[in-house]
Every structure is written in structure tokens, then in C-alpha cells.
Amino acid sequence: MADVSSPDPEAPKRKGKVKRKHTVGRVVLVASVLLALVTALGVVFTYRHLNGNLTTIGGLDELDNRPEVVYEGDGKPLNILVMGSDSRAGANGIDSQDPANGARSDTTVILHISADRDRAYGISIPRDSVVDRPTCGDDNEIPAETGAKWNVAFAVGGPLCTVEQVEQTTGIRIDDFVVIDFNGFKEMVDAVGGVEICVPKEINDPKHQIFVPAGTNELRGDQALDYVRARYTVGTQSDLGRIKRQQNFMASMINRVVSKGTLARPDRVVRFLNAATKSLDVSEGLSSVRALADLALQLRSTGLDEIKFITVPWEYDDDYDVLWLPSSKSLFDAARKDEPLSAKLSSDAIDAGAPPGSEATPSESPSETGSPSESPSESESPSETASETPSETPSETPSETSPEKAQEAADYGLCA
């Protein structure tokens, strides 16, 4: 009995094990807290860093004679004006042009996003469009001009003058705007791992230092910029062809971001956001990373084939200036009323689900069967809306590309 009731000489070891267990627990707890703090500090630092990258331009709400909002349904559609700046200042010195010449905007896109976020379409406005520019500037010090070239507004009055010009000529109220420069564009493309583009013929323009090899290429950096800038040695050498290639690139880039899992790669997301925020001048409504992220999240359920790009219906005058056809009013009204593109307008659209030259394009993309050539718009009357669709048979041979359509695509510098 004495032996049974006597204390076990090994008992203290059990106590020692418990103590060691608590010590391990404390280490794990402290490590977890430190990891959480480091992660939180990293997130805070990244958030502040990205916010600090953005350049905000105020004054949008103070513009004169703004169009009324006509949409009366549920939710709120958005119209965001996207402008590309060709400034050569700083890191944007891509060629021999003098930075002192200032900046113009040869790319203007009205991005309409539906109230239900089920569709979006970008309306490209040719830089050589002739319009009546309204007075603009902080104190309306920049006089109005009749018969002005479109891209002059940015040169004389910056983004806000361009916004006023858009609103007064289209009737579309702009909710926010974004301006991106050359260097920022290159960095954004690199951040998503490049964009695959098909080029039917080699682009070689020594004068403007532009070279892109023929065939399917994954374009990055300078080559990507070369592709969207090229004009004088591609197809019909027109700005309208360049617009088509820019639309193709935007559609292909969106396709890359969504379909290649870019959004699932945190490293690429951070790189993309860092590149984007460094290169963007934005209106106050988009002046934080949270605002940009919220907009992106709202579009997460939008199908790629519901993201389209189209050009304002146009024709050339005798001086090869671009005049908008009367049918452009129906396009602008669609955006104002938050309506989808008509079948006729959609036949000329490039969509992100099947950009020209992609594997799905011949059987799925309406742009391969209804895209226009530039010559009909020069010879046919405005009432015939030649630049919208020269053919009424876009769906008869959707799986084949006729020689005419192949040539039409080549005229734009696109693969059929």
C-alpha cells in the first residue's frame, strides 16, 4: 500500500511537458501575430503606395452646360472617357519628337457600362473628326471653334476641354475620365505578361521607329506600343485603320486578363495596379485604388463577348477629314439611354471574346463578317451608312473567311 500511495518520482516530468507545450503555443501565437502585422502593414503600405501613384484632376462637376441624365431604370450606368496622351515628356520620349510640343490625345474612347453591368461597349472617336468645339477652360478662356479637329481640344485645354467637347457633341454625360501615357501603357502590358496579337504583314516604319514582325506575336513593352501607334506603313495607312488595331489590342488585352488567370496571380495583379496607377491621370470619382477595384469587381460577371468596341459611323469629305454620319446619333442615344448596340452596329464591333486573329474569331466574332472597308464610306452617301455595314449577309458564312473579308481585314492591319 505504501508503495502504491507514494508519489511517483517521474511525476514532475509531466508538468515539464505541459510547460513546454505552453511555450510552443506562445511562440506560434507570437509568430502568427507578427505575420498578421507584417501582412497588414504590407497591405497598408501597398494601398497607400498605389493611391499615391494616382494623379487626380478635379473640376469635372464644375463644367458648363452638362447634358441631362435620361436613364430612369434601376442602377446607374456609367460613361467613362478614356484618353491616350502622346506626351513625349520624361519616360515617354519614345522617338525624336520634341517634348516641348506638348501633348495631344489621338485616342478617345467613351466606355459605356450598363446599369446591370451585363455589358459594356467602347465608342472610339477618330482624331480627325471635324466638330464644333465649345468654349472651355476654368473661366471659359479657350474660345469655341467651328470646324475644329477633334484632338485639338486636348492640346489646348487638356482632359476637361475634351470632356466638354464630348458632352456637347454627343449628348452623353461623362461620369469619370482616365488619361494614360505611352510609358504607362507599356508597363501595364508587361504587368499582364504581354498580349497576343496577329499581324498579317510585317510593320516596318523606320521614320517613327516602329517595327512589329508578321505572324502571331506576344507583344510586350515597346512592340505593343509600336502596334497601337503604327499607321503609315500598315494597310491603307489611315487613322481609321489604326483605331481598329487599337480596338483589337484593347479587346485582346481584356481577353488575356480574364481568360489567362491573370487576376488569380497576386504578383501580376500588384504589378498591373502599380503600373496602372503610376500612369493614370483620373477624375475625382476614380481617385483611389478602392474606387478602381470596385469598378473592376462590378464587371466580374460581364461576359467577354459582351465587351465590344466600335467606331462612330463616319465618312470622309473631299479633304479626307472625318465627318460623322447621321446614324451616329442612334449610337449616342443608345449610350444615353443605356441600351445595347443594335444588330447593325454590332456587326462592325470587335468583342473581347473573339478578337480578330484569335482562334474563335472566324466562327464567333461578328467583326469578321461585318467590318467595313474604308473605301465604301468615301463613295457612298451618308444616308446609306456605309461605314457601319456594307453587307447585309454577315451570318451566311460565319465559319469561312472570303477573300474580300480577308483583304478588308488586311486593310486594317488585322488577321482574318
Short mmCIF file of C-alpha atoms in Angstrom, two decimals:
data_model
loop_
_atom_site.label_atom_id
_atom_site.label_comp_id
_atom_site.label_asym_id
_atom_site.label_seq_id
_atom_site.Cartn_x
_atom_site.Cartn_y
_atom_site.Cartn_z
CA MET A 1 0.00 0.00 0.00
CA ALA A 2 2.82 2.34 0.92
CA ASP A 3 4.37 1.77 -2.44
CA VAL A 4 1.07 2.44 -4.27
CA SER A 5 0.29 5.72 -2.45
CA SER A 6 3.81 7.10 -2.55
CA PRO A 7 4.35 9.83 -5.11
CA ASP A 8 5.75 8.83 -8.47
CA PRO A 9 9.28 10.17 -8.79
CA GLU A 10 8.65 10.76 -12.54
CA ALA A 11 5.57 12.97 -11.96
CA PRO A 12 7.40 16.28 -12.36
CA LYS A 13 8.23 15.32 -15.94
CA ARG A 14 4.56 15.55 -16.84
CA LYS A 15 4.49 19.08 -15.50
CA GLY A 16 7.55 19.86 -17.55
CA LYS A 17 5.82 18.69 -20.75
CA VAL A 18 2.83 20.94 -20.07
CA LYS A 19 5.12 23.87 -19.56
CA ARG A 20 6.92 23.14 -22.83
CA LYS A 21 3.57 22.93 -24.63
CA HIS A 22 2.61 26.38 -23.39
CA THR A 23 5.95 27.70 -24.57
CA VAL A 24 5.39 26.33 -28.11
CA GLY A 25 1.88 27.77 -28.08
CA ARG A 26 3.20 31.18 -27.15
CA VAL A 27 5.78 31.04 -29.95
CA VAL A 28 3.12 30.10 -32.52
CA LEU A 29 0.81 32.83 -31.23
CA VAL A 30 3.53 35.49 -31.32
CA ALA A 31 4.62 34.36 -34.80
CA SER A 32 1.02 34.49 -36.03
CA VAL A 33 0.53 37.98 -34.64
CA LEU A 34 3.79 39.15 -36.18
CA LEU A 35 2.85 37.60 -39.52
CA ALA A 36 -0.56 39.27 -39.39
CA LEU A 37 1.05 42.60 -38.55
CA VAL A 38 3.61 42.28 -41.33
CA THR A 39 0.86 41.30 -43.80
CA ALA A 40 -1.38 44.14 -42.65
CA LEU A 41 1.48 46.63 -42.84
CA GLY A 42 2.31 45.32 -46.30
CA VAL A 43 -1.29 45.75 -47.43
CA VAL A 44 -1.46 49.24 -45.91
CA PHE A 45 1.87 50.18 -47.50
CA THR A 46 0.81 48.79 -50.89
CA TYR A 47 -2.57 50.53 -50.68
CA ARG A 48 -1.00 53.87 -49.75
CA HIS A 49 1.71 53.43 -52.37
CA LEU A 50 -0.81 52.71 -55.12
CA ASN A 51 -3.05 55.58 -54.03
CA GLY A 52 -0.02 57.84 -54.00
CA ASN A 53 0.71 56.89 -57.62
CA LEU A 54 -2.56 58.31 -58.90
CA THR A 55 -2.77 61.85 -60.21
CA THR A 56 -6.21 63.38 -59.68
CA ILE A 57 -7.68 66.11 -61.87
CA GLY A 58 -10.61 67.95 -60.34
CA GLY A 59 -13.25 70.16 -61.92
CA LEU A 60 -15.48 67.66 -63.72
CA ASP A 61 -18.55 68.65 -61.71
CA GLU A 62 -17.93 72.33 -62.44
CA LEU A 63 -18.21 72.10 -66.22
CA ASP A 64 -20.83 74.22 -68.01
CA ASN A 65 -23.92 73.13 -69.94
CA ARG A 66 -23.72 69.47 -68.99
CA PRO A 67 -26.17 67.01 -70.64
CA GLU A 68 -29.09 65.75 -68.62
CA VAL A 69 -29.20 62.14 -67.44
CA VAL A 70 -32.05 60.47 -69.35
CA TYR A 71 -31.80 56.92 -67.95
CA GLU A 72 -34.59 56.21 -65.47
CA GLY A 73 -34.20 52.50 -64.72
CA ASP A 74 -32.67 50.63 -61.79
CA GLY A 75 -29.00 51.00 -61.00
CA LYS A 76 -26.67 53.51 -62.61
CA PRO A 77 -25.00 53.18 -66.00
CA LEU A 78 -21.53 54.68 -66.30
CA ASN A 79 -19.86 56.59 -69.10
CA ILE A 80 -16.10 56.83 -68.62
CA LEU A 81 -13.97 58.79 -71.08
CA VAL A 82 -10.60 57.14 -71.81
CA MET A 83 -7.93 59.33 -73.41
CA GLY A 84 -4.43 58.46 -74.54
CA SER A 85 -1.81 61.19 -74.17
CA ASP A 86 1.00 61.36 -76.72
CA SER A 87 3.23 63.50 -74.50
CA ARG A 88 6.97 62.86 -75.05
CA ALA A 89 7.96 64.29 -71.67
CA GLY A 90 10.10 62.25 -69.26
CA ALA A 91 9.92 58.48 -69.74
CA ASN A 92 7.57 58.99 -72.70
CA GLY A 93 10.40 60.07 -75.02
CA ILE A 94 9.85 57.20 -77.46
CA ASP A 95 11.10 58.93 -80.62
CA SER A 96 12.72 62.10 -81.90
CA GLN A 97 9.69 64.35 -81.39
CA ASP A 98 10.30 67.37 -79.16
CA PRO A 99 8.64 67.12 -75.70
CA ALA A 100 8.18 70.89 -75.83
CA ASN A 101 5.48 70.41 -78.46
CA GLY A 102 3.05 69.45 -75.70
CA ALA A 103 0.51 66.65 -75.61
CA ARG A 104 -2.38 65.67 -77.82
CA SER A 105 -4.86 62.84 -77.48
CA ASP A 106 -5.06 60.71 -80.60
CA THR A 107 -7.11 58.08 -78.76
CA THR A 108 -10.54 58.91 -77.37
CA VAL A 109 -12.93 56.17 -76.23
CA ILE A 110 -16.27 56.60 -74.47
CA LEU A 111 -16.62 53.45 -72.37
CA HIS A 112 -20.30 52.80 -71.63
CA ILE A 113 -21.04 50.31 -68.83
CA SER A 114 -24.66 49.22 -68.45
CA ALA A 115 -26.54 49.73 -65.19
CA ASP A 116 -26.87 45.97 -64.65
CA ARG A 117 -23.15 45.53 -65.51
CA ASP A 118 -24.06 42.81 -68.03
CA ARG A 119 -22.49 44.60 -71.00
CA ALA A 120 -20.01 47.31 -71.91
CA TYR A 121 -19.02 48.95 -75.16
CA GLY A 122 -16.33 51.42 -76.09
CA ILE A 123 -17.06 54.08 -78.70
CA SER A 124 -13.91 55.26 -80.49
CA ILE A 125 -13.88 58.80 -81.84
CA PRO A 126 -11.47 59.42 -84.75
CA ARG A 127 -8.91 62.11 -84.01
CA ASP A 128 -9.54 63.74 -87.42
CA SER A 129 -13.25 64.18 -86.77
CA VAL A 130 -14.39 67.70 -87.59
CA VAL A 131 -16.69 69.14 -84.92
CA ASP A 132 -17.77 72.45 -83.41
CA ARG A 133 -15.72 72.72 -80.21
CA PRO A 134 -17.39 74.62 -77.35
CA THR A 135 -15.68 77.19 -75.15
CA CYS A 136 -13.74 75.54 -72.35
CA GLY A 137 -11.19 76.18 -69.62
CA ASP A 138 -11.54 77.16 -65.96
CA ASP A 139 -13.00 80.53 -66.93
CA ASN A 140 -14.07 79.64 -70.47
CA GLU A 141 -10.91 81.40 -71.64
CA ILE A 142 -10.44 78.96 -74.54
CA PRO A 143 -12.72 80.17 -77.34
CA ALA A 144 -15.09 77.96 -79.28
CA GLU A 145 -14.11 76.91 -82.78
CA THR A 146 -16.26 75.85 -85.71
CA GLY A 147 -14.94 73.01 -87.83
CA ALA A 148 -12.20 72.08 -85.36
CA LYS A 149 -10.20 68.86 -85.46
CA TRP A 150 -11.14 66.58 -82.58
CA ASN A 151 -7.72 66.17 -80.98
CA VAL A 152 -7.07 69.92 -80.77
CA ALA A 153 -9.27 70.14 -77.66
CA PHE A 154 -6.81 68.11 -75.58
CA ALA A 155 -3.87 70.12 -76.89
CA VAL A 156 -5.38 73.50 -75.96
CA GLY A 157 -7.36 72.59 -72.84
CA GLY A 158 -6.41 69.14 -71.59
CA PRO A 159 -8.80 66.40 -70.44
CA LEU A 160 -11.56 68.70 -69.17
CA CYS A 161 -11.79 70.52 -72.50
CA THR A 162 -12.09 67.14 -74.23
CA VAL A 163 -14.84 66.12 -71.79
CA GLU A 164 -16.79 69.29 -72.63
CA GLN A 165 -16.33 68.59 -76.33
CA VAL A 166 -17.62 65.03 -75.90
CA GLU A 167 -20.65 66.11 -73.92
CA GLN A 168 -21.62 68.95 -76.26
CA THR A 169 -21.20 66.96 -79.47
CA THR A 170 -22.65 63.61 -78.38
CA GLY A 171 -25.11 64.48 -75.60
CA ILE A 172 -23.52 61.79 -73.40
CA ARG A 173 -22.84 62.88 -69.83
CA ILE A 174 -19.39 61.73 -68.70
CA ASP A 175 -19.23 60.34 -65.16
CA ASP A 176 -15.44 60.00 -64.91
CA PHE A 177 -12.35 60.07 -67.09
CA VAL A 178 -8.93 58.45 -67.36
CA VAL A 179 -5.79 59.62 -69.20
CA ILE A 180 -2.91 57.20 -69.88
CA ASP A 181 0.50 57.94 -71.36
CA PHE A 182 2.91 55.89 -73.51
CA ASN A 183 5.14 54.61 -70.71
CA GLY A 184 2.20 53.61 -68.56
CA PHE A 185 0.66 51.69 -71.42
CA LYS A 186 3.87 49.69 -71.92
CA GLU A 187 4.18 48.88 -68.21
CA MET A 188 0.55 47.74 -67.98
CA VAL A 189 1.03 45.37 -70.91
CA ASP A 190 4.19 43.94 -69.36
CA ALA A 191 2.44 43.53 -66.00
CA VAL A 192 -0.13 41.12 -67.50
CA GLY A 193 2.56 39.11 -69.27
CA GLY A 194 2.10 40.56 -72.75
CA VAL A 195 -0.79 40.43 -75.21
CA GLU A 196 -1.08 38.02 -78.15
CA ILE A 197 -1.74 39.77 -81.46
CA CYS A 198 -1.82 38.50 -85.04
CA VAL A 199 -0.17 40.78 -87.62
CA PRO A 200 -0.82 39.85 -91.31
CA LYS A 201 2.23 41.68 -92.69
CA GLU A 202 5.42 42.97 -91.16
CA ILE A 203 5.13 46.54 -89.84
CA ASN A 204 8.33 48.43 -90.58
CA ASP A 205 8.37 52.21 -90.15
CA PRO A 206 11.95 53.44 -89.58
CA LYS A 207 10.89 57.09 -89.56
CA HIS A 208 8.71 56.57 -86.48
CA GLN A 209 10.93 53.81 -85.04
CA ILE A 210 8.16 51.20 -85.30
CA PHE A 211 8.74 47.52 -86.07
CA VAL A 212 6.47 44.51 -85.49
CA PRO A 213 7.13 41.15 -87.21
CA ALA A 214 4.42 39.35 -89.18
CA GLY A 215 2.51 36.46 -87.64
CA THR A 216 1.12 35.79 -84.17
CA ASN A 217 3.24 37.56 -81.58
CA GLU A 218 3.05 38.06 -77.84
CA LEU A 219 3.65 41.78 -77.76
CA ARG A 220 5.22 43.49 -74.78
CA GLY A 221 6.62 46.90 -73.97
CA ASP A 222 7.86 48.84 -76.99
CA GLN A 223 6.46 46.35 -79.52
CA ALA A 224 2.98 46.63 -78.02
CA LEU A 225 3.22 50.41 -78.21
CA ASP A 226 4.51 50.18 -81.78
CA TYR A 227 1.47 48.12 -82.76
CA VAL A 228 -1.10 50.61 -81.46
CA ARG A 229 0.84 53.62 -82.81
CA ALA A 230 1.57 52.27 -86.31
CA ARG A 231 -0.18 53.99 -89.21
CA TYR A 232 1.90 54.99 -92.21
CA THR A 233 3.17 51.55 -93.27
CA VAL A 234 0.09 49.46 -92.44
CA GLY A 235 -2.87 48.65 -94.70
CA THR A 236 -4.47 51.78 -96.10
CA GLN A 237 -2.29 53.97 -93.83
CA SER A 238 -5.32 55.69 -92.30
CA ASP A 239 -6.08 56.69 -88.74
CA LEU A 240 -9.31 54.68 -89.02
CA GLY A 241 -7.25 51.53 -89.54
CA ARG A 242 -5.16 52.41 -86.51
CA ILE A 243 -8.33 52.75 -84.46
CA LYS A 244 -9.32 49.22 -85.47
CA ARG A 245 -5.94 47.90 -84.33
CA GLN A 246 -6.24 49.77 -81.05
CA GLN A 247 -9.68 48.24 -80.53
CA ASN A 248 -8.24 44.83 -81.34
CA PHE A 249 -5.46 45.33 -78.80
CA MET A 250 -7.84 46.50 -76.06
CA ALA A 251 -10.13 43.53 -76.69
CA SER A 252 -7.17 41.12 -76.69
CA MET A 253 -5.76 42.60 -73.50
CA ILE A 254 -9.09 42.21 -71.70
CA ASN A 255 -9.29 38.65 -73.00
CA ARG A 256 -5.77 37.99 -71.66
CA VAL A 257 -6.51 39.41 -68.22
CA VAL A 258 -9.71 37.42 -67.80
CA SER A 259 -9.07 34.14 -69.62
CA LYS A 260 -5.42 33.55 -68.69
CA GLY A 261 -5.97 33.70 -64.95
CA THR A 262 -4.10 36.98 -64.52
CA LEU A 263 -6.47 38.03 -61.76
CA ALA A 264 -5.60 34.86 -59.84
CA ARG A 265 -1.90 35.81 -59.74
CA PRO A 266 -1.40 38.27 -56.86
CA ASP A 267 2.06 39.21 -58.14
CA ARG A 268 0.67 40.17 -61.54
CA VAL A 269 -2.30 41.98 -60.02
CA VAL A 270 0.01 44.11 -57.84
CA ARG A 271 2.35 44.77 -60.80
CA PHE A 272 -0.59 45.72 -63.00
CA LEU A 273 -2.06 48.05 -60.38
CA ASN A 274 1.34 49.61 -59.75
CA ALA A 275 1.86 50.19 -63.48
CA ALA A 276 -1.69 51.44 -63.98
CA THR A 277 -1.78 53.84 -61.06
CA LYS A 278 1.63 55.32 -61.94
CA SER A 279 0.48 56.15 -65.43
CA LEU A 280 -3.08 57.33 -64.90
CA ASP A 281 -4.49 60.81 -64.51
CA VAL A 282 -8.03 60.34 -63.23
CA SER A 283 -11.09 62.33 -62.27
CA GLU A 284 -12.07 62.54 -58.61
CA GLY A 285 -14.54 59.66 -58.82
CA LEU A 286 -11.70 57.25 -59.67
CA SER A 287 -9.05 58.81 -57.42
CA SER A 288 -8.41 55.79 -55.18
CA VAL A 289 -7.42 52.17 -55.65
CA ARG A 290 -10.63 51.18 -53.88
CA ALA A 291 -12.73 53.06 -56.45
CA LEU A 292 -10.85 51.39 -59.33
CA ALA A 293 -11.13 47.97 -57.66
CA ASP A 294 -14.85 48.44 -57.02
CA LEU A 295 -15.38 49.23 -60.69
CA ALA A 296 -13.42 46.12 -61.71
CA LEU A 297 -15.41 43.94 -59.31
CA GLN A 298 -18.67 45.26 -60.73
CA LEU A 299 -17.60 43.93 -64.13
CA ARG A 300 -16.53 40.48 -62.95
CA SER A 301 -19.71 38.85 -64.26
CA THR A 302 -19.67 40.63 -67.64
CA GLY A 303 -19.12 38.11 -70.43
CA LEU A 304 -16.17 38.70 -72.73
CA ASP A 305 -18.46 38.63 -75.75
CA GLU A 306 -20.49 41.42 -74.15
CA ILE A 307 -17.48 43.77 -74.10
CA LYS A 308 -17.37 45.41 -77.52
CA PHE A 309 -15.55 48.20 -79.31
CA ILE A 310 -16.99 50.24 -82.16
CA THR A 311 -16.14 53.41 -84.08
CA VAL A 312 -18.50 56.34 -84.57
CA PRO A 313 -20.16 55.88 -88.00
CA TRP A 314 -18.24 58.16 -90.34
CA GLU A 315 -17.36 59.21 -93.86
CA TYR A 316 -14.56 61.20 -95.47
CA ASP A 317 -15.18 64.60 -97.01
CA ASP A 318 -13.27 65.84 -100.05
CA ASP A 319 -10.32 66.84 -97.85
CA TYR A 320 -10.24 63.44 -96.11
CA ASP A 321 -11.46 64.93 -92.88
CA VAL A 322 -13.78 62.66 -90.92
CA LEU A 323 -17.46 63.58 -90.74
CA TRP A 324 -19.91 61.72 -88.52
CA LEU A 325 -22.84 60.11 -90.30
CA PRO A 326 -26.40 60.89 -89.16
CA SER A 327 -26.62 57.35 -87.81
CA SER A 328 -24.08 58.29 -85.14
CA LYS A 329 -26.97 59.88 -83.24
CA SER A 330 -28.56 56.46 -82.69
CA LEU A 331 -25.26 55.22 -81.24
CA PHE A 332 -25.01 58.15 -78.85
CA ASP A 333 -28.67 57.78 -77.88
CA ALA A 334 -28.07 54.10 -77.05
CA ALA A 335 -25.37 55.10 -74.58
CA ARG A 336 -27.52 57.88 -73.10
CA LYS A 337 -30.49 55.55 -72.61
CA ASP A 338 -28.35 52.57 -71.55
CA GLU A 339 -29.47 50.47 -74.49
CA PRO A 340 -27.46 47.66 -76.14
CA LEU A 341 -25.90 48.17 -79.54
CA SER A 342 -28.21 47.46 -82.45
CA ALA A 343 -27.55 44.40 -84.60
CA LYS A 344 -26.37 46.68 -87.38
CA LEU A 345 -23.87 48.48 -85.16
CA SER A 346 -22.76 45.22 -83.52
CA SER A 347 -21.89 43.76 -86.91
CA ASP A 348 -18.93 46.16 -87.03
CA ALA A 349 -17.86 45.67 -83.42
CA ILE A 350 -14.74 43.94 -82.12
CA ASP A 351 -15.51 41.95 -78.98
CA ALA A 352 -13.19 40.73 -76.25
CA GLY A 353 -14.47 37.18 -76.55
CA ALA A 354 -13.07 36.72 -80.05
CA PRO A 355 -10.66 39.44 -81.19
CA PRO A 356 -9.64 39.34 -84.87
CA GLY A 357 -6.95 36.75 -85.48
CA SER A 358 -7.83 34.66 -82.43
CA GLU A 359 -8.85 31.01 -82.82
CA ALA A 360 -12.50 31.76 -82.08
CA THR A 361 -12.75 34.73 -84.41
CA PRO A 362 -13.83 33.04 -87.69
CA SER A 363 -16.81 31.29 -86.12
CA GLU A 364 -17.81 33.64 -83.33
CA SER A 365 -16.73 37.18 -83.92
CA PRO A 366 -19.17 39.45 -85.74
CA SER A 367 -16.34 41.75 -86.72
CA GLU A 368 -15.01 39.30 -89.27
CA THR A 369 -18.27 39.20 -91.16
CA GLY A 370 -19.49 42.73 -90.88
CA SER A 371 -16.49 45.01 -90.50
CA PRO A 372 -16.28 47.79 -93.07
CA SER A 373 -13.64 48.76 -95.54
CA GLU A 374 -12.76 52.39 -95.67
CA SER A 375 -13.49 52.84 -99.36
CA PRO A 376 -17.31 52.48 -99.21
CA SER A 377 -17.61 55.42 -96.86
CA GLU A 378 -15.80 57.63 -99.32
CA SER A 379 -18.03 56.84 -102.29
CA GLU A 380 -21.47 56.27 -100.79
CA SER A 381 -23.81 58.86 -99.41
CA PRO A 382 -24.14 59.44 -95.65
CA SER A 383 -27.71 58.19 -95.62
CA GLU A 384 -26.55 54.74 -96.68
CA THR A 385 -24.37 54.44 -93.54
CA ALA A 386 -21.66 52.71 -95.49
CA SER A 387 -19.18 52.74 -92.63
CA GLU A 388 -21.49 50.75 -90.40
CA THR A 389 -22.06 47.70 -92.56
CA PRO A 390 -21.52 47.35 -96.32
CA SER A 391 -23.18 43.98 -96.42
CA GLU A 392 -26.46 42.51 -95.24
CA THR A 393 -25.16 38.96 -95.16
CA PRO A 394 -22.88 38.81 -92.14
CA SER A 395 -24.25 35.50 -90.91
CA GLU A 396 -24.43 33.48 -94.12
CA THR A 397 -20.88 32.10 -93.97
CA PRO A 398 -19.81 32.60 -90.36
CA SER A 399 -17.27 29.80 -90.38
CA GLU A 400 -15.42 30.91 -93.51
CA THR A 401 -13.46 33.97 -94.45
CA SER A 402 -13.93 35.13 -98.02
CA PRO A 403 -11.06 36.71 -99.97
CA GLU A 404 -12.93 40.03 -99.75
CA LYS A 405 -13.15 39.83 -95.96
CA ALA A 406 -9.52 38.77 -95.70
CA GLN A 407 -8.49 41.81 -97.75
CA GLU A 408 -10.76 44.02 -95.68
CA ALA A 409 -9.06 42.83 -92.50
CA ALA A 410 -5.63 43.30 -94.08
CA ASP A 411 -6.56 46.89 -94.97
CA TYR A 412 -6.93 47.47 -91.24
CA GLY A 413 -3.71 45.61 -90.45
CA LEU A 414 -5.68 42.74 -88.88
CA CYS A 415 -5.60 38.97 -89.43
CA ALA A 416 -8.77 37.40 -90.81
#
